[in-house]
Coordinates of C-alpha atoms and ligand atoms in Angstrom, one line a residue:
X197 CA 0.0 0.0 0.0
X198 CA 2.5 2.5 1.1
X199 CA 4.8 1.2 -2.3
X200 CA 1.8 2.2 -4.4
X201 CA 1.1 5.8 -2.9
X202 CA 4.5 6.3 -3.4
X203 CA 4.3 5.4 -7.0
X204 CA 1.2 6.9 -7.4
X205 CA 3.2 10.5 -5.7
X206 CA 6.4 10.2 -7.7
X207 CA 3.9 9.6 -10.8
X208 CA 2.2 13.2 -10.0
X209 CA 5.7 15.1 -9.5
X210 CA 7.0 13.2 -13.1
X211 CA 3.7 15.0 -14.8
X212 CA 4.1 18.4 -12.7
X213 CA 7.4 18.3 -13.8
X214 CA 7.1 18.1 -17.5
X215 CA 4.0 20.1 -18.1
X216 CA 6.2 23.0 -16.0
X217 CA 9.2 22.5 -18.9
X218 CA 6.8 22.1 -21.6
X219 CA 5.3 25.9 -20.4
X220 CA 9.3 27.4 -19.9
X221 CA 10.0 25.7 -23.4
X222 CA 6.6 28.0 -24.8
X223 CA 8.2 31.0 -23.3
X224 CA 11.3 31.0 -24.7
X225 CA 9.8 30.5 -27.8
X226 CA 7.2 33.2 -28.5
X227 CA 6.3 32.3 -31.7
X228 CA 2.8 30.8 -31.7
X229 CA 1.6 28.0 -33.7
X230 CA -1.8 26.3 -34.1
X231 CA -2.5 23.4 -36.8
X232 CA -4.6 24.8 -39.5
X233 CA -5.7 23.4 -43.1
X234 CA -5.9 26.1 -45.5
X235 CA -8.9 26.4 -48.9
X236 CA -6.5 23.7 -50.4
X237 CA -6.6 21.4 -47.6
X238 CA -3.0 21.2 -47.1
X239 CA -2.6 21.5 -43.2
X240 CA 0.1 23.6 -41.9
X241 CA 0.8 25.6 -38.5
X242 CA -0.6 28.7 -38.0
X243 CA 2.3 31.4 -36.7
X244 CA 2.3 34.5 -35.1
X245 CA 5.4 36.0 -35.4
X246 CA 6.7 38.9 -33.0
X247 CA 8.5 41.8 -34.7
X248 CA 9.9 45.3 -32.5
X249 CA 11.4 48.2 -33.6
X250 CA 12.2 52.0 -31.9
X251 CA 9.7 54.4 -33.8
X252 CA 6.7 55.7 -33.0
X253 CA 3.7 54.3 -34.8
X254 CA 3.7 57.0 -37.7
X255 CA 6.9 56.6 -38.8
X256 CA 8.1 55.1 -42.1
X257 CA 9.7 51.9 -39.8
X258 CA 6.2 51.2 -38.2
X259 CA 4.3 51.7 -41.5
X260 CA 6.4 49.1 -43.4
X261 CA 5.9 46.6 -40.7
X262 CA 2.2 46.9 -40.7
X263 CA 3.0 46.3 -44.7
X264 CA 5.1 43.2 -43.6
X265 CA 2.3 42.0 -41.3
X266 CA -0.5 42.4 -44.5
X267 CA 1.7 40.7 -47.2
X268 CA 2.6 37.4 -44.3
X269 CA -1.3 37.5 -44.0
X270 CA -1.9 37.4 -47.4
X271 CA 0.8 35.3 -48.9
X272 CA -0.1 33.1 -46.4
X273 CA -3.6 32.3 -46.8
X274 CA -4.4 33.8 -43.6
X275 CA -1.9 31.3 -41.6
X276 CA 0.9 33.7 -40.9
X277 CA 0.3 37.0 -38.7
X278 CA 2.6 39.8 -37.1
X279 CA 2.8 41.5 -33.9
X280 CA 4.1 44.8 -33.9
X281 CA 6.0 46.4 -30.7
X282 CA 7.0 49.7 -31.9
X283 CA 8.5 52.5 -29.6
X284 CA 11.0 50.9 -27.8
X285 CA 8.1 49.0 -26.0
X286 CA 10.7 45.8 -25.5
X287 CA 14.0 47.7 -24.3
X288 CA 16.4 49.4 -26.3
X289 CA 18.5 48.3 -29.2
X290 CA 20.9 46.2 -27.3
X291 CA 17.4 44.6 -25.7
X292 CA 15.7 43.9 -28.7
X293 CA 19.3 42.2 -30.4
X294 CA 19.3 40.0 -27.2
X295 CA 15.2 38.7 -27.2
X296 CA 16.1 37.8 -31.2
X297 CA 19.0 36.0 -30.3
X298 CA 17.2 33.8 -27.5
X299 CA 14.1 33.9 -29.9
X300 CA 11.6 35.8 -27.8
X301 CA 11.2 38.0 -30.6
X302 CA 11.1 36.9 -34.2
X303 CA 12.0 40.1 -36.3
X304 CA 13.2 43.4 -35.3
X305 CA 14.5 46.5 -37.2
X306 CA 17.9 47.1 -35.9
X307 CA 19.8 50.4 -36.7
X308 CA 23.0 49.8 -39.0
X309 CA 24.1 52.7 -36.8
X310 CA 23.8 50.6 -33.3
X311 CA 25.0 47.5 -35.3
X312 CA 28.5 49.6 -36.0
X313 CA 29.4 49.4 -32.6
X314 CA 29.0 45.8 -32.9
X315 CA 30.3 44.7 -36.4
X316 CA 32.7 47.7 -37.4
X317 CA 31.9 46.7 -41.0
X318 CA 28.3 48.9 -40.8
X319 CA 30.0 51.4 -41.0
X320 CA 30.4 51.9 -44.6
X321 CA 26.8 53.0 -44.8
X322 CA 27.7 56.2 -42.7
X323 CA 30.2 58.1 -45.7
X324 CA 28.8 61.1 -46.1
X325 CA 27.3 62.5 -48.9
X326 CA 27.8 59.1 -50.3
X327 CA 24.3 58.5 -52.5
X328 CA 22.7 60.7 -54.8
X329 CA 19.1 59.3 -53.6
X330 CA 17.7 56.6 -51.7
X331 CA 17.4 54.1 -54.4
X332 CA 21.2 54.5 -55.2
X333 CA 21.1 53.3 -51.2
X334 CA 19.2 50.7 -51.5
X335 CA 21.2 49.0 -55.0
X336 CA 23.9 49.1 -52.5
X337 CA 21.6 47.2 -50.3
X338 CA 21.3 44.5 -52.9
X339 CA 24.8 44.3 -53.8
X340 CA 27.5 41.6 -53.1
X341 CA 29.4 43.8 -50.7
X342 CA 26.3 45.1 -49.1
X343 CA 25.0 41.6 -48.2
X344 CA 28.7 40.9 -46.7
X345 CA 28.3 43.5 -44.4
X346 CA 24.7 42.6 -43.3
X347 CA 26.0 39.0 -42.8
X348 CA 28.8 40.3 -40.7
X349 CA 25.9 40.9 -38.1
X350 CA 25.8 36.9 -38.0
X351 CA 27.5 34.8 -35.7
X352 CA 25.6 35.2 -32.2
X353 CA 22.1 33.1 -33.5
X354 CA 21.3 36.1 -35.3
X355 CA 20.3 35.9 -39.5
X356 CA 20.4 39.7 -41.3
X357 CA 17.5 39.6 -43.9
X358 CA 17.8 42.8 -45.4
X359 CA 17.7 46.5 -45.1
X360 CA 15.0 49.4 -44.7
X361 CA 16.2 52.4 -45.0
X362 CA 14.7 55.7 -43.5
X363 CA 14.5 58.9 -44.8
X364 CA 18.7 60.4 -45.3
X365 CA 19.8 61.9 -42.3
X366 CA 19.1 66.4 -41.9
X367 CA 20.6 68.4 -39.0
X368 CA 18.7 70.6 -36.7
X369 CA 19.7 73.6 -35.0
X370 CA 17.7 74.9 -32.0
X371 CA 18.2 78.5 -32.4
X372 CA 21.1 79.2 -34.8
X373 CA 21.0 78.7 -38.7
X374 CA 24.6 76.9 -39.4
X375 CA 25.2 77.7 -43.4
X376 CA 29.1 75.7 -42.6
X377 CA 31.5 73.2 -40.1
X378 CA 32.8 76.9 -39.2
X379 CA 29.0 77.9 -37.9
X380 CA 28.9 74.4 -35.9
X381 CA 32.0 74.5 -34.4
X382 CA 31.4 74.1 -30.4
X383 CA 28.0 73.0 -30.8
X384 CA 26.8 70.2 -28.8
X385 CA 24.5 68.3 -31.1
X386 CA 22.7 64.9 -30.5
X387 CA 24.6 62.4 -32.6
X388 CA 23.5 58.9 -32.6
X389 CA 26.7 56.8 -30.5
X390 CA 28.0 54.8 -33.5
X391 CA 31.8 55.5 -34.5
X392 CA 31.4 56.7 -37.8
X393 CA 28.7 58.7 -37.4
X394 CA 30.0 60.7 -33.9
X395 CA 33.7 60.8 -36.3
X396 CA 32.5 62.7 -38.8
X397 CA 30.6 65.1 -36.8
X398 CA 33.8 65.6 -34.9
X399 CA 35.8 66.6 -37.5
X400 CA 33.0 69.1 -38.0
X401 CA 34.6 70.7 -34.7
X402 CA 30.8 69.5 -33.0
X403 CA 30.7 67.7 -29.8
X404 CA 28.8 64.9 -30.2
X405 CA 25.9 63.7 -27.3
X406 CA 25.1 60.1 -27.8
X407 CA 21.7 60.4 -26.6
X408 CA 19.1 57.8 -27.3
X409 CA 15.5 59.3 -29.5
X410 CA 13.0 59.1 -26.6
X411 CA 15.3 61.7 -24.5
X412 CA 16.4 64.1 -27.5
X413 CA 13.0 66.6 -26.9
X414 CA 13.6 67.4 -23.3
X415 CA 17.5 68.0 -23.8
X416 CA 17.0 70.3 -26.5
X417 CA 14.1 71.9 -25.0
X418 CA 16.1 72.6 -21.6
X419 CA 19.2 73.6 -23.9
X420 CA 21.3 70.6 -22.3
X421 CA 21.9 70.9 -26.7
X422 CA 22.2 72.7 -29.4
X423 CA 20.7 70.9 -32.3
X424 CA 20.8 67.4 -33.1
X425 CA 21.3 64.6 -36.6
X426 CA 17.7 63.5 -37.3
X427 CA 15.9 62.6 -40.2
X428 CA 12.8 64.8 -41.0
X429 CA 10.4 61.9 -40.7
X430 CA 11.6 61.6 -36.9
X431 CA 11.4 65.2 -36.9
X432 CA 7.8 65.3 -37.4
X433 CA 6.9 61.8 -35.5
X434 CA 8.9 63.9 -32.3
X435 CA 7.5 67.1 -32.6
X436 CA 10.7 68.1 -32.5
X437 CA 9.7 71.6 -34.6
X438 CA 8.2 72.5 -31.3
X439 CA 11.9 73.4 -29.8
X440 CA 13.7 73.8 -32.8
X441 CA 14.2 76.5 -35.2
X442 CA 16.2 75.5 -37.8
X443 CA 16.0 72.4 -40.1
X444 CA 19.4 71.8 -42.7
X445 CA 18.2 69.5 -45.4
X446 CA 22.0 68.3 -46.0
X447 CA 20.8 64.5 -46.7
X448 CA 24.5 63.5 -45.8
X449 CA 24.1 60.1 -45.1
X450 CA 21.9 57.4 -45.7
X451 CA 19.7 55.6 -42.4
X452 CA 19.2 52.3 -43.0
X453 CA 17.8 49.9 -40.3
X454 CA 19.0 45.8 -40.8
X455 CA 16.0 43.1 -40.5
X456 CA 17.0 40.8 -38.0
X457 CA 15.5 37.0 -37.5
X458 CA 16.6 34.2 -35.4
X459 CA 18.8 32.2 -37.8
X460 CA 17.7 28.8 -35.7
X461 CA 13.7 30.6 -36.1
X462 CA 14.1 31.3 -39.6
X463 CA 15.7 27.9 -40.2
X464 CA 12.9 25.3 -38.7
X465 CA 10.6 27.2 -41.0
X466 CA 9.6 25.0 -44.1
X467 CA 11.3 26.2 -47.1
X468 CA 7.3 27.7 -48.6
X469 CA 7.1 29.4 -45.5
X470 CA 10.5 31.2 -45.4
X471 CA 9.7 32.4 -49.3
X472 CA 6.1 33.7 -47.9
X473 CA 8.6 36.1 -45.0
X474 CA 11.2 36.8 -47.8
X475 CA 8.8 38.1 -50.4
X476 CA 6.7 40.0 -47.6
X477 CA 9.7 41.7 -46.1
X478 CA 10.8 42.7 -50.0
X479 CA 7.5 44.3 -50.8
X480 CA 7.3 46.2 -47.4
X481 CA 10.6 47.4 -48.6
X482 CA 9.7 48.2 -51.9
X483 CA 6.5 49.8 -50.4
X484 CA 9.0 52.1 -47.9
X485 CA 11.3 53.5 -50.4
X486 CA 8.6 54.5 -53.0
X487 CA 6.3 56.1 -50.2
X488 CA 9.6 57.4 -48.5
X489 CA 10.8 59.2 -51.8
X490 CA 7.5 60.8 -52.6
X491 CA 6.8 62.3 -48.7
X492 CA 10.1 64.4 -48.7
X493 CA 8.6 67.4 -50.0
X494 CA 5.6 66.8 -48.0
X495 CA 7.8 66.8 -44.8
X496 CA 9.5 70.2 -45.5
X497 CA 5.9 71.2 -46.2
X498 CA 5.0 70.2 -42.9
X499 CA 8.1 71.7 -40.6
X500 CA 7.9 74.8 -42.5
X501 CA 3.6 74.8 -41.4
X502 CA 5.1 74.2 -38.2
X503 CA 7.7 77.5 -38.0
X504 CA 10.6 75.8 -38.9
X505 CA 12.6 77.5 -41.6
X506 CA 13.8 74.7 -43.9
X507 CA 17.2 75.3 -45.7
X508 CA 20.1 73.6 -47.5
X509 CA 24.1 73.8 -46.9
X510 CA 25.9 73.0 -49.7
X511 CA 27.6 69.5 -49.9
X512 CA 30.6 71.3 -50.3
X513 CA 31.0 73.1 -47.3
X514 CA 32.2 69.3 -45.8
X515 CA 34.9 68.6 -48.0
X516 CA 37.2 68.3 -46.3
X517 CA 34.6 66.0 -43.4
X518 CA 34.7 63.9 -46.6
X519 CA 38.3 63.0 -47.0
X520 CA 39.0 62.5 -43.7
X521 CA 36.0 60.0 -43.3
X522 CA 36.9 58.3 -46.3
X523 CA 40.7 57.7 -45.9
X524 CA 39.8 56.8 -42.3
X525 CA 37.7 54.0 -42.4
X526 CA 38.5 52.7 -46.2
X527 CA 41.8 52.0 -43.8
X528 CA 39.3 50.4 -41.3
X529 CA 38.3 46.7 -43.2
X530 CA 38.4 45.7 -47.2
X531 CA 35.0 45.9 -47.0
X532 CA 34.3 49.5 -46.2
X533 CA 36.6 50.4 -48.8
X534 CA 34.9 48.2 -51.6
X535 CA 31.4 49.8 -50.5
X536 CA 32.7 53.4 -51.1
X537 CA 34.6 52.9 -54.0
X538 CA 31.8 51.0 -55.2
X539 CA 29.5 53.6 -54.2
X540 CA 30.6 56.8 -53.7
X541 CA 28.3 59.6 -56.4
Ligands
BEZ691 C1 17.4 58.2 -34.3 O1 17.8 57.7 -33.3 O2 17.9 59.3 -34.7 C2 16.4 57.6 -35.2 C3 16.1 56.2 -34.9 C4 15.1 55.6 -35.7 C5 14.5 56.3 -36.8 C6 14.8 57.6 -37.0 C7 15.7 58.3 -36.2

C-alpha cells in the first residue's frame, strides 16, 4: 500500500514536472503555432510572429511593418500573422538584439548605426554624402558587398535579412541657422553613439551627445543641446519643430535599419514558409522607399507649417569632413573600402 502511494506521488511530480518544462520551453519561444488546413486542404501551422522596432507608430519603420504584417497574411492564406512592438516597448536596441538571439522576438528593425558598434563593417553606410538618392542606397543594399556587411551581423544566433532604410539623415539647429562646419563649431549636437557617425561630426569641430531618440526633446528643449542629426520623418513623428528653429536639409548620409530574424527561427521554418517572410519583407521594402521618396517634400511642407525655416548647406561646405572619413575608415576593413569605392556619387 504505502509502495503504491509512493508510485502513485512520484507519478504526480514526473507529470508536474514536464508540463512546467513544456510551459518554460513555450516561453522562450514566443512564436505561436496552431495546426490549420488552409482552402487547399493542405494542413500547416498557423504562426504568429513577433516583430519590434524604436519608432513611433507613424513613422516610415512602423508603416512598413504593418505592410510586412499584411503581405505574411496574405501570402499566407491567412496562416501567418505579425505582432508589432514599436516605440522601444521591448528595451532598447541592445534589448531587442538579445530577445532575437534567444528567440523571444522573431523580427526586429535594428539600426546599422547601433550595429557599427558591434560589427565595425556597418560602418560603410555612414560616408557622407555618399548616394545621390535613396534608391542609389538601396542597389547598394542588394549588392555583393552590401550583403557581406549585413551577414557580418551573424554569428551570435542572429540571421540579417535585409535593409529598410529611412528617410537620409538632416541636421537641426535649436536656435542658430549653421550655413558651414565653421557655424557648428562648439556645438553640442545629439549624434547617434555609433563610430562613424559621432567621427565625422567631430571633424565638423561639434561635440557629439550620444543620446538615445525618446530623450532628444527634453534636452533640447532645456538647452542641455544645441541641435541634433535626425531625419525629417523623426522630426515630425517627435514634434521636435516644437523646440527647434532651424532644419538643414544636407541628406548627408543614408539611415538604413538591418532586418534581423533568429537564424535557428528562420531555419525550422519549411522552405514555402520562409519564401512567404522573404517576399513580404521585400514588398514592405519596396513599399517604404517608394512612399519614403515621394513624402520628402511633404515633410519640408510640414516643418515649414510648423515654423521651422527649412534650408540647404551646400555638400561642399564638408569637403574636407569627406576625405578624412573616407581615408579613415577605407583603412578600417576591405570591405568598407569596396562599399565606397563602389558607391561613392
Ligand atoms: C534616431 O535615433 O535618430 C532615429 C532612430 C530611428 C528612426 C529615426 C531616427
Amino acid at each position: 500500500m504505502f509502495l503504491r502511494k509512493k508510485i502513485f506521488s512520484l507519478g504526480i511530480f514526473i507529470t508536474a514536472t514536464m508540463l512546467m518544462l513544456a510551459a518554460c520551453g513555450n516561453n522562450n519561444s514566443q512564436t505561436s503555432g496552431t495546426a490549420t488546413t488552409d482552402s487547399k486542404g493542405s494542413s500547416e501551422e498557423a504562426k504568429t510572429f513577433k516583430l519590434a522596432h524604436i519608432t513611433p507608430t507613424d513613422h516610415l519603420w512602423h508603416r512598413a511593418a504593418e505592410k510586412f504584417g499584411e503581405e505574411l497574411k496574405t501570402r499566407s492564406d491567412g496562416k501567418m500573422s505579425l505582432e508589432i512592438y514599436p516605440s522601444s516597448q521591448l528595451g532598447t536596441e541592445a534589448d531587442m538584439v538579445q530577445q532575437i538571439e534567444s528567440g523571444s522576438i522573431d523580427f526586429g528593425f535594428i539600426t546599422a548605426a547601433y550595429l557599427s558598434s558591434r560589427a565595425p563593417d556597418f560602418a560603410a553606410w555612414f560616408m557622407p554624402y555618399g548616394f545621390k538618392s535613396l534608391e542609389d542606397a538601396y542597389a547598394a543594399g542588394d549588392s555583393d558587398v552590401g550583403k557581406k556587411i549585413l551577414a557580418s551581423a551573424e554569428g551570435t544566433g542572429l540571421k540579417g535579412l535585409g535593409y529598410l532604410l529611412g528617410g537620409q539623415r538632416v541636421m537641426i539647429f535649436k536656435d542658430k541657422e549653421a550655413m558651414s562646419p565653421d557655424d557648428m563649431k562648439g556645438l553640442k549636437l545629439r549624434v547617434t553613439p555609433s563610430p562613424p557617425m559621432q567621427d565625422f561630426y567631430k571633424s565638423a569641430g561639434v561635440s557629439p551627445e550620444g543620446l538615445p531618440l525618446p530623450d532628444v526633446y527634453a534636452a533640447l528643449q532645456t538647452g542641455v543641446i544645441d541641435g541634433m542629426d535626425m531625419d525629417l520623418d523623426a522630426t515630425i513623428t517627435n514634434k521636435f519643430y516644437e523646440v527647434a528653429k532651424y532644419v538643414a536639409v544636407t541628406n548627408h548620409m543614408v539611415w538604413p535599419s538591418v532586418i534581423l530574424t533568429n537564424d535557428k527561427k528562420f531555419n525550422s521554418l519549411s522552405a514555402e514558409e520562409q519564401t512567404i517572410v522573404n517576399d513580404s519583407l521585400q514588398a514592405a521594402i519596396d513599399w517604404a522607399s517608394t512612399t519614403r521618396t515621394a513624402e520628402e517634400e511633404q515633410f519640408r511642407a510640414e516643418l515649414e507649417k510648423n515654423g521651422m525655416k527649412v534650408y540647404e548647406i551646400s555638400p561642399d561646405k564638408f569637403e574636407q569632413q569627406i576625405n578624412e572619413f573616407d581615408n579613415k575608415y577605407k583603412e578600417q576593413s576591405p570591405l568598407i573600402k569596396e562599399f565606397i569605392e563602389t558607391f561613392r556619387k
